[in-house]
CSV table of C-alpha atoms in Angstrom, one decimal:
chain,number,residue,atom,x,y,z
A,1,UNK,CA,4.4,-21.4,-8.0
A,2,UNK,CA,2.3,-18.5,-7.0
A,3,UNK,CA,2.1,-17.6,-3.3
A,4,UNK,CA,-0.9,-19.5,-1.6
A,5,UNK,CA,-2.6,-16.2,0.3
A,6,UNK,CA,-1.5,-15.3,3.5
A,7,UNK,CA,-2.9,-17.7,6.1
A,8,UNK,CA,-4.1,-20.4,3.9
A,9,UNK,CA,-7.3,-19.0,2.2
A,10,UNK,CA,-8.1,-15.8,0.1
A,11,UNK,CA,-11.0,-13.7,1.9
A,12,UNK,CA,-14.2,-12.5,-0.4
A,13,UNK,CA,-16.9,-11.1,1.6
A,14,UNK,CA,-19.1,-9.5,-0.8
A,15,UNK,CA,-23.1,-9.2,0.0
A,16,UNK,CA,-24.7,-11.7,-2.2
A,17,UNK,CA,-27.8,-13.4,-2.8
A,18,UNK,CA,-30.1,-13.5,0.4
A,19,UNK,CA,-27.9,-12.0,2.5
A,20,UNK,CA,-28.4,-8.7,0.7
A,21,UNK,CA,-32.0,-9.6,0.5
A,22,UNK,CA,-31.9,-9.2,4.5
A,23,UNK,CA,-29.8,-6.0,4.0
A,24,UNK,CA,-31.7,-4.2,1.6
A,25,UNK,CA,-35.5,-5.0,3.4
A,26,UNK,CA,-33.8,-4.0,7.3
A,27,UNK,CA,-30.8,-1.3,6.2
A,28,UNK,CA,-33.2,1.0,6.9
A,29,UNK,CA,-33.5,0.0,10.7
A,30,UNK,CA,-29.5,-0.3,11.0
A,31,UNK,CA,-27.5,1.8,13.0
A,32,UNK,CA,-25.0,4.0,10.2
A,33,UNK,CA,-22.0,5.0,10.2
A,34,UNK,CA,-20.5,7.7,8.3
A,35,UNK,CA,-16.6,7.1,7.4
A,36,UNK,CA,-14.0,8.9,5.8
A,37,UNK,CA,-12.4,7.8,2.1
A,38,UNK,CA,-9.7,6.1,3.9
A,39,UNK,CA,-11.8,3.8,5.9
A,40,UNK,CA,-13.9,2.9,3.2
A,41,UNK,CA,-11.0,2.0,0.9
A,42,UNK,CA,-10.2,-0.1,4.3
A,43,UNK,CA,-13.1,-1.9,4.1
A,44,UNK,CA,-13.2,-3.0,0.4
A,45,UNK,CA,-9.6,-3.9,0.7
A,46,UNK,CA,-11.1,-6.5,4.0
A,47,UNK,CA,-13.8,-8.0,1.7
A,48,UNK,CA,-12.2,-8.4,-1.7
A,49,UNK,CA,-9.2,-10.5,-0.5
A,50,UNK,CA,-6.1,-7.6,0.1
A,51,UNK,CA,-5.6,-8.4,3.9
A,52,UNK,CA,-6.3,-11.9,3.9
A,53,UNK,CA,-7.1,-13.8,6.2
A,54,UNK,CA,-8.5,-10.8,8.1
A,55,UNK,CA,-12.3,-10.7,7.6
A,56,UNK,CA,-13.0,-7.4,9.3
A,57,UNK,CA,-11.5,-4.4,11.1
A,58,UNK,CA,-9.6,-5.8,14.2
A,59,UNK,CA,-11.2,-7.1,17.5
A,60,UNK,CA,-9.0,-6.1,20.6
A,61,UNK,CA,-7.0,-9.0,20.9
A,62,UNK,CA,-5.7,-8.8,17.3
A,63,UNK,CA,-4.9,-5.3,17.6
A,64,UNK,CA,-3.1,-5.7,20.7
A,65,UNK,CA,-1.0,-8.4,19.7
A,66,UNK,CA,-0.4,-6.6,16.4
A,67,UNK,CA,0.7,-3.5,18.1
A,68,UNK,CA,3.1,-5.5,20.6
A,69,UNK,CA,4.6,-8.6,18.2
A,70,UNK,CA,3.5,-7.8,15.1
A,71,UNK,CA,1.6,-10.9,14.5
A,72,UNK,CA,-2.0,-11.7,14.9
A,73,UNK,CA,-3.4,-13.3,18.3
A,74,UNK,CA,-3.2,-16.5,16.1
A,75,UNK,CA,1.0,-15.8,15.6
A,76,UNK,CA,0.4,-15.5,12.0
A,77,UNK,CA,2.2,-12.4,10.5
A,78,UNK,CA,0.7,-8.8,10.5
A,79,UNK,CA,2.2,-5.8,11.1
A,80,UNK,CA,-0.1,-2.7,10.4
A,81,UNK,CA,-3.3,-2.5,12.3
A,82,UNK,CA,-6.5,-2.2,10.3
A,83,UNK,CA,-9.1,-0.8,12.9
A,84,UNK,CA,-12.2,1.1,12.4
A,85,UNK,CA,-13.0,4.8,15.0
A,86,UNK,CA,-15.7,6.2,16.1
A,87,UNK,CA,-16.7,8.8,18.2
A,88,UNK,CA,-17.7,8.2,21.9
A,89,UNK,CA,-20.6,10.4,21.1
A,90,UNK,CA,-21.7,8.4,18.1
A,91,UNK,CA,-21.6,5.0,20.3
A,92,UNK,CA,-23.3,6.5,23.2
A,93,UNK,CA,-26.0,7.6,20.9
A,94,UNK,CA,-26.7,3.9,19.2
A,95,UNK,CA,-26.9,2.0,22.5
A,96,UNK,CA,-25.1,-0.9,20.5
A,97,UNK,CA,-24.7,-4.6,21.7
A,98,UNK,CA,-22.6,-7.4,20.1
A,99,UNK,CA,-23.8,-8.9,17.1
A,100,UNK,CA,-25.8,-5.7,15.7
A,101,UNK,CA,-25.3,-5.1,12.0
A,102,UNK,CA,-23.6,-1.1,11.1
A,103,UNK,CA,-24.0,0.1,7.9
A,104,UNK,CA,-20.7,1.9,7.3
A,105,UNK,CA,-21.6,5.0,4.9
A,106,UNK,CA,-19.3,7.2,2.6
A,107,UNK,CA,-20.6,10.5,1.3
A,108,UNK,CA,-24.1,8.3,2.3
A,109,UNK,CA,-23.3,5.8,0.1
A,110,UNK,CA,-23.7,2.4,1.5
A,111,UNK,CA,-20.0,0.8,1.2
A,112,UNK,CA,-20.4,-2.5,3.8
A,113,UNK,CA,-21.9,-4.3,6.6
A,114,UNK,CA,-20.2,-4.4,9.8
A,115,UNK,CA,-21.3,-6.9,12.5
A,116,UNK,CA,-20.3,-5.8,15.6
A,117,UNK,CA,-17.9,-7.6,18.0
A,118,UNK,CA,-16.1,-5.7,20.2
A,119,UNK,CA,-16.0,-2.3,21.1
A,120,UNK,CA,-12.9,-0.9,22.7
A,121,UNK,CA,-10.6,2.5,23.6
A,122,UNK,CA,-7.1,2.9,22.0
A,123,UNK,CA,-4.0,5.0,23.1
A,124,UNK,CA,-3.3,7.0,20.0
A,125,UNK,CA,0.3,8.0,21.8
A,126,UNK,CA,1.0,5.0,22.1
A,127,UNK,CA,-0.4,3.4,19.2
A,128,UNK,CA,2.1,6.0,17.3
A,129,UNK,CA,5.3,5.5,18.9
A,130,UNK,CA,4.6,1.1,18.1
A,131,UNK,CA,3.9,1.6,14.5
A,132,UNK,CA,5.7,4.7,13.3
A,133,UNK,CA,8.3,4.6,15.9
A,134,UNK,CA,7.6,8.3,16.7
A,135,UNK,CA,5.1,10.4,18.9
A,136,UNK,CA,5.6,13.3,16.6
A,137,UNK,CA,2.5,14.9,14.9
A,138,UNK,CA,4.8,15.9,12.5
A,139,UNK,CA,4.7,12.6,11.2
A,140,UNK,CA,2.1,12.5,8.4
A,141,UNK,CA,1.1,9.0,9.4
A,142,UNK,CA,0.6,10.1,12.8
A,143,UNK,CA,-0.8,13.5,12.7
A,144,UNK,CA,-3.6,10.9,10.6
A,145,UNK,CA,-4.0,8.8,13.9
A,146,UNK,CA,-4.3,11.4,16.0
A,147,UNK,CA,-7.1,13.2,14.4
A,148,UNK,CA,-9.5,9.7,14.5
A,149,UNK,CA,-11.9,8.9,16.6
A,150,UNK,CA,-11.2,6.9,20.3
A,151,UNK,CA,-13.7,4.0,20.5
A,152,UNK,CA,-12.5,1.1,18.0
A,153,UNK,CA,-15.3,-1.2,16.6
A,154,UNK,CA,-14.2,-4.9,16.0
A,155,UNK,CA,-15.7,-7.8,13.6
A,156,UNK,CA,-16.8,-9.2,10.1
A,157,UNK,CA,-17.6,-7.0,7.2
A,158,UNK,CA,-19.7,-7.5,3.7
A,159,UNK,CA,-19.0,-5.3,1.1
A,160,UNK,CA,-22.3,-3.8,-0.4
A,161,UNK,CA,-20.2,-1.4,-2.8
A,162,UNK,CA,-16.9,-0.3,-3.6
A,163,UNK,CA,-16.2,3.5,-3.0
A,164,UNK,CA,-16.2,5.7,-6.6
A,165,UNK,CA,-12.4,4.6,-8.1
A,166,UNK,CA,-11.8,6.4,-10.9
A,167,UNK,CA,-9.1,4.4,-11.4
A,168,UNK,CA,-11.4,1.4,-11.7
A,169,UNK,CA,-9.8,0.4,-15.5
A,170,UNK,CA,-6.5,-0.2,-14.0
A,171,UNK,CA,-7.8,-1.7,-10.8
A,172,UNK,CA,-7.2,-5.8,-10.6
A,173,UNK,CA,-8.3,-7.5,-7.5
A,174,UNK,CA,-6.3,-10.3,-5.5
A,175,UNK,CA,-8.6,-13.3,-7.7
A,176,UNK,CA,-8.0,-11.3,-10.5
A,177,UNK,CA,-4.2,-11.2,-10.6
A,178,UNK,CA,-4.1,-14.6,-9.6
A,179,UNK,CA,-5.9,-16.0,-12.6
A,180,UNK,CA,-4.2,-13.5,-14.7
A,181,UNK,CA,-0.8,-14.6,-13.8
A,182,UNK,CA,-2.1,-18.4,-13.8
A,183,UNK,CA,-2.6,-17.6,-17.7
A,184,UNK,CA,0.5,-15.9,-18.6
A,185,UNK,CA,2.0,-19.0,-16.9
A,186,UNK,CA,4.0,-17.1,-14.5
A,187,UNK,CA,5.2,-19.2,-11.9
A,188,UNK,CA,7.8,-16.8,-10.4
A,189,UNK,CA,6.6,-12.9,-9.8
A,190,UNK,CA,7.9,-10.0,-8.5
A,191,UNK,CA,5.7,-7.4,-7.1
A,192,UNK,CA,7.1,-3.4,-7.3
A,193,UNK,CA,5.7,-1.3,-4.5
A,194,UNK,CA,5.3,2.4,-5.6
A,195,UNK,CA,3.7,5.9,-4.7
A,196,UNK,CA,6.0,7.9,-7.5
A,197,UNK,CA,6.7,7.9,-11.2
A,198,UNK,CA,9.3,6.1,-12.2
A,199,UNK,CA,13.2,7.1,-13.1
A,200,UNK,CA,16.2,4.7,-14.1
A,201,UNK,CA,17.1,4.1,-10.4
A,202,UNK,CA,13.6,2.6,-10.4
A,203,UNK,CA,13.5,0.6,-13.9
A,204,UNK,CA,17.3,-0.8,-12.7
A,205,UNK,CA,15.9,-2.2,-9.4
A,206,UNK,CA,12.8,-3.7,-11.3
A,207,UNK,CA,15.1,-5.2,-14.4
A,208,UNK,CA,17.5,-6.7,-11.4
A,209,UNK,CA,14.6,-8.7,-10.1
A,210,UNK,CA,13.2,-9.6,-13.6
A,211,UNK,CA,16.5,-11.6,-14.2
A,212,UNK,CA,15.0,-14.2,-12.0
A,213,UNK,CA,11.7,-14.4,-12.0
A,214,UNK,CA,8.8,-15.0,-14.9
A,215,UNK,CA,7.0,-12.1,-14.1
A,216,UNK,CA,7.0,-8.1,-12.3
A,217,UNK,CA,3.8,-6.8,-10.7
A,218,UNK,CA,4.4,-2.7,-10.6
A,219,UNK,CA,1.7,-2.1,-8.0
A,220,UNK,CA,1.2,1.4,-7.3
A,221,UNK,CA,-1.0,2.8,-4.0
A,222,UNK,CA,-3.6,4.7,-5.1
A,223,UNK,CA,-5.4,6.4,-2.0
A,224,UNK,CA,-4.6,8.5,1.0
A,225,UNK,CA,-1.0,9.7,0.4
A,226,UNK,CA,0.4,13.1,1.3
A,227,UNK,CA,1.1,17.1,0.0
A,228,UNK,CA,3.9,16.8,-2.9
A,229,UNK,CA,3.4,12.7,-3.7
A,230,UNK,CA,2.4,12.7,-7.5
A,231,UNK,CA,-1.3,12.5,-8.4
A,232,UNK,CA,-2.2,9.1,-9.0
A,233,UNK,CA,-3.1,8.8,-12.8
A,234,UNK,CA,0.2,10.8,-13.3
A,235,UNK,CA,1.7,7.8,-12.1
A,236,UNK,CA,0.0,5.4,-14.1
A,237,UNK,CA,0.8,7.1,-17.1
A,238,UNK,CA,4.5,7.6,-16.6
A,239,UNK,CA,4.4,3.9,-15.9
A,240,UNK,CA,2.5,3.2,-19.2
A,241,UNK,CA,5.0,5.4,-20.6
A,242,UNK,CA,8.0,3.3,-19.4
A,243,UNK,CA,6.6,-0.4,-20.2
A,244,UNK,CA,5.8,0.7,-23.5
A,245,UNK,CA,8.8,1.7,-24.5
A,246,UNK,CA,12.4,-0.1,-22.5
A,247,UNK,CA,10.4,-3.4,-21.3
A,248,UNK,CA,10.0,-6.6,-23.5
A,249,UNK,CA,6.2,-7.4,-24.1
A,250,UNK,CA,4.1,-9.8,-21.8
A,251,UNK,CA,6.4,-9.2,-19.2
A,252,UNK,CA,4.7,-6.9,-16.4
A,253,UNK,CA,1.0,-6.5,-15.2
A,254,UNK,CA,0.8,-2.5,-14.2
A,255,UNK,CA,-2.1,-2.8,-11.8
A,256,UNK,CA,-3.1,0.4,-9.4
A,257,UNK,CA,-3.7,-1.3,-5.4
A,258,UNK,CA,-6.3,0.8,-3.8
A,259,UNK,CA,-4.8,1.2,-0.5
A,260,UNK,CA,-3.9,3.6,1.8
A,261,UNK,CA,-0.2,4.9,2.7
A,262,UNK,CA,1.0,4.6,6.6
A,263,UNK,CA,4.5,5.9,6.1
A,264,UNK,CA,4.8,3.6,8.6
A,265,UNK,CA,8.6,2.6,7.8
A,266,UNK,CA,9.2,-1.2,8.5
A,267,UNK,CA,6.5,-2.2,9.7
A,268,UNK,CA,5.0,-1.0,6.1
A,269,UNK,CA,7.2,-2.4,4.4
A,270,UNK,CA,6.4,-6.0,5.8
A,271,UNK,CA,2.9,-4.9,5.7
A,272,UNK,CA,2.9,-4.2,2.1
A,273,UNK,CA,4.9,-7.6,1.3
A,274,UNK,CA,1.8,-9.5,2.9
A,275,UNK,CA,-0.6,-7.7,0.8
A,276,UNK,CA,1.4,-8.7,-2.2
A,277,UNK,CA,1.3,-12.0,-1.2
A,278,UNK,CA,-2.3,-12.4,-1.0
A,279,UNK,CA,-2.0,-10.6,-5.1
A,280,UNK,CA,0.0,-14.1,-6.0
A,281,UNK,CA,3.1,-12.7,-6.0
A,282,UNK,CA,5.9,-15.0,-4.9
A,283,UNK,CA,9.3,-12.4,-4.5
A,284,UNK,CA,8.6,-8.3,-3.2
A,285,UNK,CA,11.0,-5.7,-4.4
A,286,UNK,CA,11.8,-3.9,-0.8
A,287,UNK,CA,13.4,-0.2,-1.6
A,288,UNK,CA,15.4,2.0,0.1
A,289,UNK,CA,14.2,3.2,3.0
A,290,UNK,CA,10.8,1.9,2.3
A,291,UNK,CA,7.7,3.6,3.3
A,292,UNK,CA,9.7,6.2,4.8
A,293,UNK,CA,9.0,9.8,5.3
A,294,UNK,CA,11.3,12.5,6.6
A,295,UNK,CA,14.4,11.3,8.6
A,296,UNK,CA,12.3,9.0,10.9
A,297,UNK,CA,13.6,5.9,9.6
A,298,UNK,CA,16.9,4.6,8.3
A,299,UNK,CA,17.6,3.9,4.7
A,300,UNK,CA,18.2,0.8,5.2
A,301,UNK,CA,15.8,0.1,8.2
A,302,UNK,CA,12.7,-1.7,6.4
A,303,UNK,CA,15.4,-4.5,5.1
A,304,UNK,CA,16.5,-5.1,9.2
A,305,UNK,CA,12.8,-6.3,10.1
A,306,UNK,CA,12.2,-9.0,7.4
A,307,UNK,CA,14.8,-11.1,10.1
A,308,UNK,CA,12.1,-11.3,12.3
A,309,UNK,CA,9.5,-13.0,10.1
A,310,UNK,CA,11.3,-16.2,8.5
A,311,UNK,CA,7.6,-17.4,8.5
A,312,UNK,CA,6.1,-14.7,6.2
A,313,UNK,CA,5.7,-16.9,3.3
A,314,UNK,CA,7.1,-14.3,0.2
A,315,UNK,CA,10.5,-13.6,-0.2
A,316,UNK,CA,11.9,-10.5,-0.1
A,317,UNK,CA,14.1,-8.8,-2.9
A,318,UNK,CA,17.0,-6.5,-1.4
A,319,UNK,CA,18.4,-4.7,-4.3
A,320,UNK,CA,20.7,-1.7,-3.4
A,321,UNK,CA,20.4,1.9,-4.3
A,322,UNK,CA,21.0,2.5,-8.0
A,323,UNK,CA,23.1,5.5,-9.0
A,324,UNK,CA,24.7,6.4,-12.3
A,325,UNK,CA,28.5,6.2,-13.0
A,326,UNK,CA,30.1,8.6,-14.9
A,327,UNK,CA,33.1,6.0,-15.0
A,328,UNK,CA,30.7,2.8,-15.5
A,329,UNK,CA,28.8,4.7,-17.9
A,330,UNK,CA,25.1,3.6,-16.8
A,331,UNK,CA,22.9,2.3,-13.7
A,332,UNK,CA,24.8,0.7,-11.3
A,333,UNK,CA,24.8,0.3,-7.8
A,334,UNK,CA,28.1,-0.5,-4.8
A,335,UNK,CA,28.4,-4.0,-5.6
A,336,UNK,CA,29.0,-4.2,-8.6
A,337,UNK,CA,30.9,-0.5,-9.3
A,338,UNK,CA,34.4,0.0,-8.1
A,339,UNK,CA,34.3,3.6,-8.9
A,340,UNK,CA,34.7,6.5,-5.7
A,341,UNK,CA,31.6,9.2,-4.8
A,342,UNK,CA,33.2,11.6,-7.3
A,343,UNK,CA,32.2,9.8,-9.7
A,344,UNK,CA,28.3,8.8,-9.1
A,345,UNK,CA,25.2,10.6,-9.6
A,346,UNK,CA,22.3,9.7,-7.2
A,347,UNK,CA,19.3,10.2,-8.4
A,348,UNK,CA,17.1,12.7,-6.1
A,349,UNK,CA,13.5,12.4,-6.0
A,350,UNK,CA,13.1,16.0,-4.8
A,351,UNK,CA,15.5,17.7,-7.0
A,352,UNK,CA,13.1,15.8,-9.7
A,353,UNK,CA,10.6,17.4,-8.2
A,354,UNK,CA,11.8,21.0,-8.4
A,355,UNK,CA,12.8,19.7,-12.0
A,356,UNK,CA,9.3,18.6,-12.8
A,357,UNK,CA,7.7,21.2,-11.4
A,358,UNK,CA,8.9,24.0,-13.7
A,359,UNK,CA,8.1,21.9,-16.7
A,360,UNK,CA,11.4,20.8,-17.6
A,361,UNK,CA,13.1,17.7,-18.5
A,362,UNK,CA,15.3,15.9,-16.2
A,363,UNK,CA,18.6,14.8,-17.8
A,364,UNK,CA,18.2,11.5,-19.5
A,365,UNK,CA,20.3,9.7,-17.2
A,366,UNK,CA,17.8,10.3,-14.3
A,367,UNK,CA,14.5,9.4,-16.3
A,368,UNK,CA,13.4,8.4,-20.0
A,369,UNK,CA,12.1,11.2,-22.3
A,370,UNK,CA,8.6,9.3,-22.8
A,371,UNK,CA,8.4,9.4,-18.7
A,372,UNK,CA,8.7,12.9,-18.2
A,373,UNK,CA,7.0,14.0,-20.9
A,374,UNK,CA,3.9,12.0,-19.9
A,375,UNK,CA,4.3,13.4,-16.2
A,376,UNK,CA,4.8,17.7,-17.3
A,377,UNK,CA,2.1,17.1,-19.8
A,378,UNK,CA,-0.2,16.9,-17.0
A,379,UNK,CA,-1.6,20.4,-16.0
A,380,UNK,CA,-1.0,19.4,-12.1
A,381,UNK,CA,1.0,16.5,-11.8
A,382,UNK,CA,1.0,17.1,-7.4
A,383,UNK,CA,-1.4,16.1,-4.6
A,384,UNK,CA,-1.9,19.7,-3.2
């Protein structure tokens, strides 16, 4: 059966009907907001259901106990904290008390209501070393943190507008994949969590978990990610490229999430599990070293943490590294090839890189023809 969403009830918290009546006669009067891309892909992400059941950016007492047990002050699961800066300027100019309405703005286009309740400090340091498990600024995830604002603003949100998505055609919301899947008449569905094109170690981990289950989700992130991930459209179309060709019909929704990157490790990776949870999914594909960046985290690190939440409500899908066998003579992984080092060939995403990048092919046994011709067609294929 697909996943009830995470705490009971799927969040919508759109502007509607009087309500934006009100907005529309007094926005004029509100305090505003200006806020980067990332916050305002936050923000539609809170109202249209994706971190259900939160219905806003954090209060203190959320953030506090997500930052020190990973679960929300009412013990439910959460493990990546959604908060909203500011600049101690910016407050001491609005002379703000609870209950006032903000009108969050990107590029001065009116994304959502916020109404305030609670206003409080963070320590970035140690905020960091909690969720990344590192102080270093190094660290793209918290070179981000350090570089926000230091007065957090807590409470209930209404979406007036999405941010411009140009990848709005390949965009399905939490209601939307739930009625989707509902028809297909999946009861069983595994979601893929992605930020790169695909190669075979990839299409082997995603076949593994479609033995068992009715239905695979491939959900990649588009939003913030870093220098060298792969632009997102390049990664839709090496995916179109894939299911087109080596998957049976009927059998996967490709759907871009609209959600920003942490490279936050093992909390992410329980984070992201949550998020597909709330989508409908019932299983999550958890990779190596998942949401990892750099050396920060070990490879097999994210798996560890799913001990610690027997209450999360999704199950997750440990499938080990895929390599090829020159003995074997395909996709395999340890448990089920007898054959020594000498003999396998791991597949590298950055030697695919430096492959990629000068136009080339990457031998066939590290990704399909149709794939990397869809990706080197493209005349820049990386975030620069």
């Amino acid at each position: 059966m697909v996943s009830r969403p995470h705490g009971g009830r799927l969040v919508r918290r759109v502007l509607t009907g009087r309500r934006r009546e009100i907005f529309e006669a007094q926005s004029g009067e509100m305090p505003r907001l200006e806020v980067p891309l990332e916050r305002a892909i936050d923000a539609e992400d809170l109202a249209r259901g994706v971190f259900s059941p939160l219905e806003g950016f954090m209060v203190e007492d959320d953030y506090l106990s997500v930052l020190n047990r990973m679960r929300l002050s009412n013990d439910l699961p959460w493990t990546i904290p959604i908060v909203l800066d500011a600049t101690r300027e910016w407050l001491e100019s609005q002379g703000l008390s609870p209950g006032d309405d903000i009108v969050l703005l990107y590029n001065e286009l009116p994304i959502a209501v916020l109404t305030l309740e609670d206003v409080y400090t963070w320590d970035k340091r140690l905020h960091a070393e909690k969720v990344f498990k590192t102080r270093d600024p190094g660290h793209p995830g918290v070179e981000a943190v350090y570089k926000r604002g230091d007065i957090l603003l807590g409470g209930r949100l209404e979406l007036i507008q999405g941010p411009p998505n140009p990848l709005e055609r390949y965009t399905l919301w939490p209601l939307e994949t739930r009625v989707l899947f509902k028809e297909k008449g999946w009861r069983t569905i595994a979601a893929f969590q992605t930020r790169n094109v695909p190669h075979l170690g990839h299409e082997y981990v995603q076949k593994a978990a479609l033995t068992f289950v009715d239905g695979l989700l491939v959900h990649p992130l588009s939003g913030w990610k870093k220098k060298g991930d792969y632009r997102d459209e390049v990664i839709i179309r090496a995916y179109e490229a894939l299911t087109s060709h080596y998957y049976p019909r009927g059998v996967v929704v490709l759907s871009v999430l609209r959600m920003n990157m942490n490279y936050a490790g093992p909390r992410e990776a329980v984070h992201h599990a949550i998020v597909r949870k709330n989508f409908g999914a019932t299983h999550f594909i958890v990779g190596r070293d998942h949401a990892g960046v750099g050396s920060y985290y070990g490879p097999y690190e994210a798996w560890e943490i799913f001990r610690e939440f027997p209450d999360l409500g999704i199950t997750p899908l440990f499938v080990r590294e895929a390599y090829y066998c020159t003995r074997c003579g395909g996709m395999v992984n340890e448990k089920v090839c007898p054959h020594g080092e000498e003999y396998r060939v791991r597949i590298s995403g950055t030697r695919l890189r430096e492959i990629l990048r000068r136009g080339e092919r990457p031998p066939e046994y590290m990704m399909r023809p149709e794939v990397a011709e869809a990706i080197i067609s493209h005349p820049n294929p990386f975030i620069e």
